[in-house]
């Protein structure tokens, strides 16, 4: 978020916390992109703030509550409400102090993801299919107004890559279930009580390899029953999708344009092999 929007979003978070009687006189920015993540003090609550146009917050809260209820490794909500303040949506979560900033051991990562998938099979909430997310990326590539800096040759290449890999993953015929959607290291906390997943706005249905594609490569060696050929296709599909997001004119990921160029180059190298 730009500075003015971030300031308004911070006030929305502090106001939401205050409405619950929580003392929130200061806020530390933990992450700022299309959404803002804050540590509110002195109540020590984590707030996630997004423009009100993002209406997936209620679904995220419901999924997190259900998963927490069956003992899945997920961060706990501070409050079950979704707050609307000054055109922003605010959700409040438990803040967990990280134990270490070192990389999570692949075996631990795999066990946590396996436990999350087991819990998701229990709750089995209605979610979009992973191909719906691919279709969103395809629509973005096709929309020149939303991706004005994407060169014609790159546009054709990205569109073809997304279509080819969507069909390759779908046609593999693997069992499907509810997935996190983006269980990358940035969505995995490492507090004292054990690994916990966050950010369930991207939940979708598909093969477990689609989730594993977001984890470090070493994790697949510790997750049982992986189709490694399918996982390779899922990794390339995932890279094509996140590359597409970086060309969105409204994307606010820091250094996003550079990443978009870099990842396009990686995709072309992969296609040439």
CSV table of C-alpha atoms in Angstrom, one decimal, residues 1-14 32 36 38 86 88:
chain,number,residue,atom,x,y,z
A,1,UNK,CA,0.0,0.0,0.0
A,2,UNK,CA,1.1,3.5,-0.6
A,3,UNK,CA,1.9,5.7,2.4
A,4,UNK,CA,-1.5,7.4,2.7
A,5,UNK,CA,-3.4,4.2,2.2
A,6,UNK,CA,-1.2,2.4,4.7
A,7,UNK,CA,-1.9,5.1,7.3
A,8,UNK,CA,-5.6,4.8,6.8
A,9,UNK,CA,-5.4,1.0,7.0
A,10,UNK,CA,-3.4,1.2,10.2
A,11,UNK,CA,-6.1,3.5,11.8
A,12,UNK,CA,-8.8,1.0,10.6
A,13,UNK,CA,-6.9,-1.8,12.4
A,14,UNK,CA,-6.4,0.1,15.6
A,32,UNK,CA,3.2,-4.2,3.2
A,36,UNK,CA,-1.0,-4.7,5.2
A,38,UNK,CA,0.5,-5.1,11.5
A,86,UNK,CA,-13.1,3.3,6.3
A,88,UNK,CA,-10.9,-1.5,4.6
